[in-house]
mmCIF file of C-alpha atoms in Angstrom:
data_model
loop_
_atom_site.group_PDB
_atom_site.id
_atom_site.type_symbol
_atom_site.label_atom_id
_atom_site.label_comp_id
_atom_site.label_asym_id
_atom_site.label_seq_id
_atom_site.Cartn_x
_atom_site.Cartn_y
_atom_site.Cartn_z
ATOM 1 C CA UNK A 103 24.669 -33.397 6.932
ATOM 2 C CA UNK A 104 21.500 -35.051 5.939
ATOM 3 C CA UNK A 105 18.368 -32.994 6.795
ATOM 4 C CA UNK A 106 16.246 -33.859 9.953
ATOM 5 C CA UNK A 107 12.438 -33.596 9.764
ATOM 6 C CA UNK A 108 10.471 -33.683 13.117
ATOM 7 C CA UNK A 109 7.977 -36.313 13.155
ATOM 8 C CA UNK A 110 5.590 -33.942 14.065
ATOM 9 C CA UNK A 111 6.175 -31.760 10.972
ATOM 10 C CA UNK A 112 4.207 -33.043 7.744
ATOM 11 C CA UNK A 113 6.429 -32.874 4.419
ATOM 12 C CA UNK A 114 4.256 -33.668 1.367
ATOM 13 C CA UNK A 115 5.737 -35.955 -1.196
ATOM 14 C CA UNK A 116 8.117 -34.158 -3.828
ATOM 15 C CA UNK A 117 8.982 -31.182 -1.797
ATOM 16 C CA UNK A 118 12.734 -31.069 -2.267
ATOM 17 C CA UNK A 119 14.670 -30.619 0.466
ATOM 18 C CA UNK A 120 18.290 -29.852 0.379
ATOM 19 C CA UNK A 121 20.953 -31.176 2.925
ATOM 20 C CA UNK A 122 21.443 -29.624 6.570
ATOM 21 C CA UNK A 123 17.649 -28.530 6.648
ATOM 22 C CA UNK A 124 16.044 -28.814 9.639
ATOM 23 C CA UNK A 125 12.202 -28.872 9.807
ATOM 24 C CA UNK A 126 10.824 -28.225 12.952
ATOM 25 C CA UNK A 127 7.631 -29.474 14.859
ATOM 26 C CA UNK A 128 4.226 -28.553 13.464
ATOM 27 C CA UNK A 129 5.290 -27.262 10.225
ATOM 28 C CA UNK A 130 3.916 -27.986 7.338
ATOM 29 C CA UNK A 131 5.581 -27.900 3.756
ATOM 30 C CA UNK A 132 3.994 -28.403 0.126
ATOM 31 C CA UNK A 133 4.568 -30.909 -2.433
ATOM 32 C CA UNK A 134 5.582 -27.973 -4.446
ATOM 33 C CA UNK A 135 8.376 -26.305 -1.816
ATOM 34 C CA UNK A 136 12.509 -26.435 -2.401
ATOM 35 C CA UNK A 137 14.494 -25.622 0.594
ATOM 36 C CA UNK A 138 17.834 -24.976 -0.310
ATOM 37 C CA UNK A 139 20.989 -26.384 1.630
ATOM 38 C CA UNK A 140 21.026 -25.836 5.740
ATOM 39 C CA UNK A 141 17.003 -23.989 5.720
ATOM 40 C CA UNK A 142 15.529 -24.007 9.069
ATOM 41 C CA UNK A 143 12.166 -23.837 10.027
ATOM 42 C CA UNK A 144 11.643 -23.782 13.802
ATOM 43 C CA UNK A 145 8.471 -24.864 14.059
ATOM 44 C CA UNK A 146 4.582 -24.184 13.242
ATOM 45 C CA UNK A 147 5.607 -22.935 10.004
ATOM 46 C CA UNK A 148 3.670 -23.071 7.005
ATOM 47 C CA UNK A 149 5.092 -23.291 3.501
ATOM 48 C CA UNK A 150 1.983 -23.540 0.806
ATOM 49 C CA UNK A 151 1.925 -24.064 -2.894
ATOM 50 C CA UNK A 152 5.293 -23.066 -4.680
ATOM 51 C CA UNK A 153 8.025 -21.514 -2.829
ATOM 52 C CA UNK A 154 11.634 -21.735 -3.169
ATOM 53 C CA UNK A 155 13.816 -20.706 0.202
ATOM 54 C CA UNK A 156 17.614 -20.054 -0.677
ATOM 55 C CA UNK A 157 20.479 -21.528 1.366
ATOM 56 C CA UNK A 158 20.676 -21.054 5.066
ATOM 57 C CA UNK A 159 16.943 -18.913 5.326
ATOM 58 C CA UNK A 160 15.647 -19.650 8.876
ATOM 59 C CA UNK A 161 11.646 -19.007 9.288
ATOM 60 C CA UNK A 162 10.247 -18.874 13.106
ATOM 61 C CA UNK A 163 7.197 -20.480 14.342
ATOM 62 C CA UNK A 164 3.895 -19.410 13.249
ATOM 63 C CA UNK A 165 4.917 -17.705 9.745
ATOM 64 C CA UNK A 166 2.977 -18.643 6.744
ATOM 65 C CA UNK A 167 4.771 -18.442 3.262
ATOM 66 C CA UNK A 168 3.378 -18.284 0.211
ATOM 67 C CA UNK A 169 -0.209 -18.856 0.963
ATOM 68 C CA UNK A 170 -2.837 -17.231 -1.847
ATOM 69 C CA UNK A 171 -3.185 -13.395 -2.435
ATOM 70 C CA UNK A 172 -5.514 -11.259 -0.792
ATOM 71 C CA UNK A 173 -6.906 -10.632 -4.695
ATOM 72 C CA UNK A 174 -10.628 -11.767 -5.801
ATOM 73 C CA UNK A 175 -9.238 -11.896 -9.106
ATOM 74 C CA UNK A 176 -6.692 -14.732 -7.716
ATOM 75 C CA UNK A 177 -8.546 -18.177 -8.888
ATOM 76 C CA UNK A 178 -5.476 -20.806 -7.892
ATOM 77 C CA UNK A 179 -3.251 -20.021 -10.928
ATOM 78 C CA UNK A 180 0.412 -21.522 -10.262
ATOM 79 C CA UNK A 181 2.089 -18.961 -8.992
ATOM 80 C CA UNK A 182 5.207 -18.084 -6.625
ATOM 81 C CA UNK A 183 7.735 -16.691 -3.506
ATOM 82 C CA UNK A 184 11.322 -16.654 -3.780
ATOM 83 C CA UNK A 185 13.242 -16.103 -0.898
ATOM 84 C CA UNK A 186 17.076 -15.390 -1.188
ATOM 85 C CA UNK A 187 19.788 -17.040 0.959
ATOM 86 C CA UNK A 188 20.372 -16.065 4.817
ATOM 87 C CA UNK A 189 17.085 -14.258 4.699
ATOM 88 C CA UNK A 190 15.108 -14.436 8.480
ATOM 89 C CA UNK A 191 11.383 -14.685 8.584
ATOM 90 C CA UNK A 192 10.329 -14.367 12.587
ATOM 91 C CA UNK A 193 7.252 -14.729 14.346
ATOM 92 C CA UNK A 194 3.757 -14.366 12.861
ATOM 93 C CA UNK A 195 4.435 -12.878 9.488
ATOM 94 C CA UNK A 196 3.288 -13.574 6.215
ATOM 95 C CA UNK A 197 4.316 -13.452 3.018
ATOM 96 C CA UNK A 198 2.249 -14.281 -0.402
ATOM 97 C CA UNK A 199 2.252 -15.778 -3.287
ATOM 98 C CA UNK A 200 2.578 -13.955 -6.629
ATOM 99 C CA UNK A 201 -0.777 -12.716 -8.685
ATOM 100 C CA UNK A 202 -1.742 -12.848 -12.573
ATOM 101 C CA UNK A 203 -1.889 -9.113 -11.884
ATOM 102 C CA UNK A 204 1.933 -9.419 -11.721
ATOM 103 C CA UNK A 205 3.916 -11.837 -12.886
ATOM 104 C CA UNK A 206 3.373 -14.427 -10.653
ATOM 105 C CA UNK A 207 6.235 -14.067 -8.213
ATOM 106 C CA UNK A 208 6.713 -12.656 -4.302
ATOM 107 C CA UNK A 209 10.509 -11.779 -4.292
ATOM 108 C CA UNK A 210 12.549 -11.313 -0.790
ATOM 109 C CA UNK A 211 16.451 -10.889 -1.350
ATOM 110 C CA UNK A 212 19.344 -12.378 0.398
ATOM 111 C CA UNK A 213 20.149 -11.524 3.866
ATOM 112 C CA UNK A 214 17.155 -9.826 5.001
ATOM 113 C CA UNK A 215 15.412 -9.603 7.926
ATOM 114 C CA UNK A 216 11.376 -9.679 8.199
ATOM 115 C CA UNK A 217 10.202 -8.908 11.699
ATOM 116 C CA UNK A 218 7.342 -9.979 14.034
ATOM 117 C CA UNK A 219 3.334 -10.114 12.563
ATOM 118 C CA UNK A 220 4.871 -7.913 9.160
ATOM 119 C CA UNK A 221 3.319 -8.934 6.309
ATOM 120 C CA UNK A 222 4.109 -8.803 2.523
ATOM 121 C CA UNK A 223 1.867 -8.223 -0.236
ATOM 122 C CA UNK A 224 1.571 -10.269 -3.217
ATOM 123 C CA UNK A 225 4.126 -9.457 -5.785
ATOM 124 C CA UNK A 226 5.965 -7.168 -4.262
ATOM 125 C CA UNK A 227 9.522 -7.140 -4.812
ATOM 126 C CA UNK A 228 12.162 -6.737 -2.107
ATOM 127 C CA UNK A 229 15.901 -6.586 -2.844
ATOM 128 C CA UNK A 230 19.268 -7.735 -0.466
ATOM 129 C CA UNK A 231 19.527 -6.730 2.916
ATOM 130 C CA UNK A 232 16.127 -5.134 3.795
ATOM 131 C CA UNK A 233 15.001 -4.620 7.150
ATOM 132 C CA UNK A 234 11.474 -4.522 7.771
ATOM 133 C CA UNK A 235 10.480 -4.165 11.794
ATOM 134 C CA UNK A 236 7.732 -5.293 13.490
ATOM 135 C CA UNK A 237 4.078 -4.703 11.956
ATOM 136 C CA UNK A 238 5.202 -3.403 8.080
ATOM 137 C CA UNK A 239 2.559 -3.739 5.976
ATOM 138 C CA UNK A 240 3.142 -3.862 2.617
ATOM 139 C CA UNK A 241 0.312 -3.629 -0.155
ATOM 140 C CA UNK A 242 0.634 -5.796 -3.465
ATOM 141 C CA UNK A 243 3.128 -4.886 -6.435
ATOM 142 C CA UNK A 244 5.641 -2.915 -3.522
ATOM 143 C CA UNK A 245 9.104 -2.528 -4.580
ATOM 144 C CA UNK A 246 11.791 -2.145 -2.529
ATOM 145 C CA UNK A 247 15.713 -1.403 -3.035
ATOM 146 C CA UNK A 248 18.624 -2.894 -1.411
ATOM 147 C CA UNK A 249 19.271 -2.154 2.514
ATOM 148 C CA UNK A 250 16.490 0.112 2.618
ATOM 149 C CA UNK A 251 14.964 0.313 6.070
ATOM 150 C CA UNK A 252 11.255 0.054 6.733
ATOM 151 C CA UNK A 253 10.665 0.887 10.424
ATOM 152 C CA UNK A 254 7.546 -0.292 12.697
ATOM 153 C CA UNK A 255 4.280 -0.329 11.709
ATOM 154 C CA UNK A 256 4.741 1.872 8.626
ATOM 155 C CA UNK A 257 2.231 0.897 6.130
ATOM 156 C CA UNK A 258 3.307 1.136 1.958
ATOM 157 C CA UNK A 259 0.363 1.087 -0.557
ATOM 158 C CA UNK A 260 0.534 -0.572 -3.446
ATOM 159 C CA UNK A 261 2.607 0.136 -6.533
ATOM 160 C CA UNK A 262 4.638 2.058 -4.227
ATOM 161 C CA UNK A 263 8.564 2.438 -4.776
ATOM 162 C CA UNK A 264 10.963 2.586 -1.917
ATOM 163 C CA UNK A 265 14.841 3.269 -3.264
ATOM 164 C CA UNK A 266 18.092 1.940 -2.389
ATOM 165 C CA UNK A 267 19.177 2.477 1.473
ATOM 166 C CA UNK A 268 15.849 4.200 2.417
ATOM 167 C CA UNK A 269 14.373 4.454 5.458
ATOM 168 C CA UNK A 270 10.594 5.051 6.320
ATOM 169 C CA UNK A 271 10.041 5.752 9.639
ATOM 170 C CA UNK A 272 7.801 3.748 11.758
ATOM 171 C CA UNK A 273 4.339 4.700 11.701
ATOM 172 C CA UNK A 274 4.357 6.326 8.401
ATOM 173 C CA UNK A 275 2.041 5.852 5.494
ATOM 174 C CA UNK A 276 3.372 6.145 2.130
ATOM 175 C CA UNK A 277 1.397 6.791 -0.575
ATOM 176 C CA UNK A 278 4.442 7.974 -3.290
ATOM 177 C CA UNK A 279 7.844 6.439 -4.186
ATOM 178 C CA UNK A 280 10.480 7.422 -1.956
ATOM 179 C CA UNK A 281 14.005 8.553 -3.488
ATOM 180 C CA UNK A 282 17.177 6.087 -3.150
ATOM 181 C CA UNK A 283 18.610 7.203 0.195
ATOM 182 C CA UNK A 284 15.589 8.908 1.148
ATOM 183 C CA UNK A 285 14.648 9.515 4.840
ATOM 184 C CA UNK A 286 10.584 9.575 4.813
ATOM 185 C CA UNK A 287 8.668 10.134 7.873
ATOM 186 C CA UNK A 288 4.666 11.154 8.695
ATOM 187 C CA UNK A 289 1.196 9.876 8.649
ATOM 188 C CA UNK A 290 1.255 10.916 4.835
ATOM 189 C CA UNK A 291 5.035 10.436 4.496
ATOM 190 C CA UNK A 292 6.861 13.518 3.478
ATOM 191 C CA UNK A 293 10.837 13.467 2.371
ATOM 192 C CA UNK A 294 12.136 14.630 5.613
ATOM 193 C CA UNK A 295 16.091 14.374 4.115
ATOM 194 C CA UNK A 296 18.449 11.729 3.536
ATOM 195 C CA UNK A 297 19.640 8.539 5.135
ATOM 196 C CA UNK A 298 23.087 10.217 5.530
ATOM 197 C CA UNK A 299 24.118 7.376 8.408
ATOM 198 C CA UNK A 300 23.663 4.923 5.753
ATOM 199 C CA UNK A 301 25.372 6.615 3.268
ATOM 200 C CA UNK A 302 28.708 7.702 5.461
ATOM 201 C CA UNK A 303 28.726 4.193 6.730
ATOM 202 C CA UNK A 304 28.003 1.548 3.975
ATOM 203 C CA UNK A 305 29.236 3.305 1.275
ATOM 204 C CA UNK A 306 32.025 5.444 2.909
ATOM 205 C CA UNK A 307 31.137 8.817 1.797
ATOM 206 C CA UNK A 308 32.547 12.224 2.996
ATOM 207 C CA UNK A 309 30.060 15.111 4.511
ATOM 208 C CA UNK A 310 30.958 16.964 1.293
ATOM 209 C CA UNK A 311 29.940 13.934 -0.779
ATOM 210 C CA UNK A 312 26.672 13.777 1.150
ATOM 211 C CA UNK A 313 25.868 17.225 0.916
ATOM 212 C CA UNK A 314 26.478 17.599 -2.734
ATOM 213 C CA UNK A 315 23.687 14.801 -2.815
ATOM 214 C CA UNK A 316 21.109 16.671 -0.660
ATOM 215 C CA UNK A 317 21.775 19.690 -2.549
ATOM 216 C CA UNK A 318 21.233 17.668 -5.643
ATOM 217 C CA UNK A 319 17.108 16.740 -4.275
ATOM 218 C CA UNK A 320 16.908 20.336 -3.042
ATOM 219 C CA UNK A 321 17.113 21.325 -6.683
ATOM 220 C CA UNK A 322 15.345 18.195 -8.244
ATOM 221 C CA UNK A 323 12.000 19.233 -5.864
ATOM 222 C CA UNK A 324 12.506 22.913 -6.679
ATOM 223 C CA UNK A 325 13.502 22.933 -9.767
ATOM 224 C CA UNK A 326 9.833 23.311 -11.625
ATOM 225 C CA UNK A 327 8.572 20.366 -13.569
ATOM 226 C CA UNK A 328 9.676 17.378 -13.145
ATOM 227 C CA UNK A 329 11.492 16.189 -16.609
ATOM 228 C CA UNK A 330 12.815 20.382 -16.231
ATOM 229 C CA UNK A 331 14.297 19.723 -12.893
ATOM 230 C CA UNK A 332 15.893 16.638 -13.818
ATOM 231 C CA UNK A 333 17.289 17.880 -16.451
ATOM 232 C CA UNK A 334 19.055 20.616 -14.774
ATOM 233 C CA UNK A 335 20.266 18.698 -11.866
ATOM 234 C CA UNK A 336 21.701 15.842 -14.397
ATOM 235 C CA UNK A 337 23.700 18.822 -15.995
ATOM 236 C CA UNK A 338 24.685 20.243 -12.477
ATOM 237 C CA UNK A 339 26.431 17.018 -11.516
ATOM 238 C CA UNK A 340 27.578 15.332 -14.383
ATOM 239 C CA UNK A 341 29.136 11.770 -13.496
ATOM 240 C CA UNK A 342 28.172 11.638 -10.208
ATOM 241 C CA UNK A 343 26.812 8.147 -10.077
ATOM 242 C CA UNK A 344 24.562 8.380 -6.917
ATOM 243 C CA UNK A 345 23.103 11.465 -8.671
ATOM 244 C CA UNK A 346 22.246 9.624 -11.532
ATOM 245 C CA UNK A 347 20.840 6.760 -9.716
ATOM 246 C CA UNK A 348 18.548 9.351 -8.047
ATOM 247 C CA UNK A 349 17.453 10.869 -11.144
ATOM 248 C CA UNK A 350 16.909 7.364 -13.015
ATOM 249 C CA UNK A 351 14.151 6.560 -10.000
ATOM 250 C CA UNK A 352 12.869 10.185 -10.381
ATOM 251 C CA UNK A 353 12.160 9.266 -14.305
ATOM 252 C CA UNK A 354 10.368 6.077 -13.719
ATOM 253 C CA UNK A 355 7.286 7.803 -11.905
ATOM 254 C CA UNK A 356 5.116 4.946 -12.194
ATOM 255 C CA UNK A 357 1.465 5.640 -10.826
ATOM 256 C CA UNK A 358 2.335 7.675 -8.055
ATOM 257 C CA UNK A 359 5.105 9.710 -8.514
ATOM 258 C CA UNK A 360 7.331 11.095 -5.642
ATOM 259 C CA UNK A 361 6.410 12.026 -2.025
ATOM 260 C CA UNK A 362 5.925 15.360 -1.320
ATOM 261 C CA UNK A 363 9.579 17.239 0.106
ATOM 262 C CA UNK A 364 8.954 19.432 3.371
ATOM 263 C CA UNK A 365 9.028 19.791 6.890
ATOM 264 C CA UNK A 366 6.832 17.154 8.834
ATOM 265 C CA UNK A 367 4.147 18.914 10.635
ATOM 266 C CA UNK A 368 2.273 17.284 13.993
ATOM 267 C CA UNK A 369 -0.495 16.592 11.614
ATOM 268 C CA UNK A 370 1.525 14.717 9.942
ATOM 269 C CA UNK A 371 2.123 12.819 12.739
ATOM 270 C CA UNK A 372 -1.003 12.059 13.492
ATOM 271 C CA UNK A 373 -1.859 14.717 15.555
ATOM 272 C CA UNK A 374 -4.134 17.836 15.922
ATOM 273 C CA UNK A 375 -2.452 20.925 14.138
ATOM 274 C CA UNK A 376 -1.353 23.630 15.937
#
């Protein structure tokens, strides 16, 4: 099918635009945009500088894409979002370009969902099948795995590391990287367990298959230091890949390290403590 363009819509010269597209009223694409076979944007969308949307990625009205960072240092270098196939972008939210500070590019995966008004730092880097609800707002540099889970209004500073099949629950602030298959929840996020719905049900695990991998982060967060306490754990479950995965994250710290393990009090909440 050949793509349709409202006349409405303004398309600058050498944006390519791949067959099936449809581009709504009041959008507005750069010269420097590719929009891969059957893209849809509904209308009042905004595509700036260079972005690249993957086959079959619908945007809804009133989202901007790859507009500059919110970084002084940013001074118009040519820089980037990539946005994988089948990914939606709904109302309101925004998503930009890469810094120098990184290296250059805003990455969303395939088949992911942004929600209303959340927003998406530069650089950050967001793998397949994420979910991020209504009013996420993620910092510059973020990195999160594949089908992780980022809940409403949550808020992830930057430099930040969120694992495979996470989930931060809404209203949380993290300030630490959270564990693949990590369940973190609070004003000043706390591991509050595992994502064991995830787990059973994506990747088909028994209960005793989940609990030998919450028995496995018991010990790595009580086990002393951290290189000690990886250490042990490694040799407690030797070949157990989603172990391993675990304690590969655990061993890239970065800047912040891992979020505090521990029951979430009311203050963490957000509340008064009792």
């Amino acid at each position: 099918m050949p793509a349709f363009i409202h006349p409405a819509a303004h398309v600058a010269a050498g944006a390519q635009i791949g067959a099936g597209c449809r581009i709504g009223p009041g959008c507005v694409v750069s010269a420097e945009s590719v929009l891969d076979e059957g893209v849809e944007l509904v209308a009042h969308v905004v595509l700036d500088g260079r972005v690249h949307l993957g086959a079959g990625v619908k945007v809804f009205p009133f989202a901007t894409i790859g507009l500059p960072p919110q970084d002084l240092k940013y001074k118009g270098q040519p820089t980037s979002v990539v946005i994988g196939a089948r990914t939606q972008i709904r109302e309101h939210a925004t998503i930009h370009r890469g810094s120098t500070g990184g290296d250059g590019v805003t990455r969303i995966g395939a088949d992911g969902l942004v929600m209303c008004v959340a927003h998406v730092g530069h650089d950050c880097r967001i793998g397949d099948g994420v979910i991020l609800v209504n009013n996420v707002m993620l910092a510059g540099h973020v990195e999160i795995g594949d089908f992780a889970v980022v809940q409403g209004g949550a808020a992830i500073q930057q430099f930040v590391r969120i694992g495979r099949m996470a989930m931060v629950a809404g209203m949380s602030g993290v300030e630490r990287n959270v564990l693949p298959y990590g369940r973190a929840k609070g004003y000043r996020a706390k591991l509050a367990g595992l994502n064991t719905i995830a787990m059973r049900r994506r990747l088909g695990l028994s209960k005793e298959q989940v609990v030998t991998v919450a028995r496995a982060v018991h010990d790595l967060y009580r086990g002393g230091r951290p290189d000690e306490a990886i250490a042990a754990v490694a040799a407690a479950h030797p070949g157990n890949a989603l172990v391993e995965e675990m304690l590969a994250f655990a061993r890239n710290r970065g800047r912040h390290g891992l979020i505090p393990f521990g029951r979430v009090t009311e203050e963490d909440e957000g509340g008064e403590a009792s």
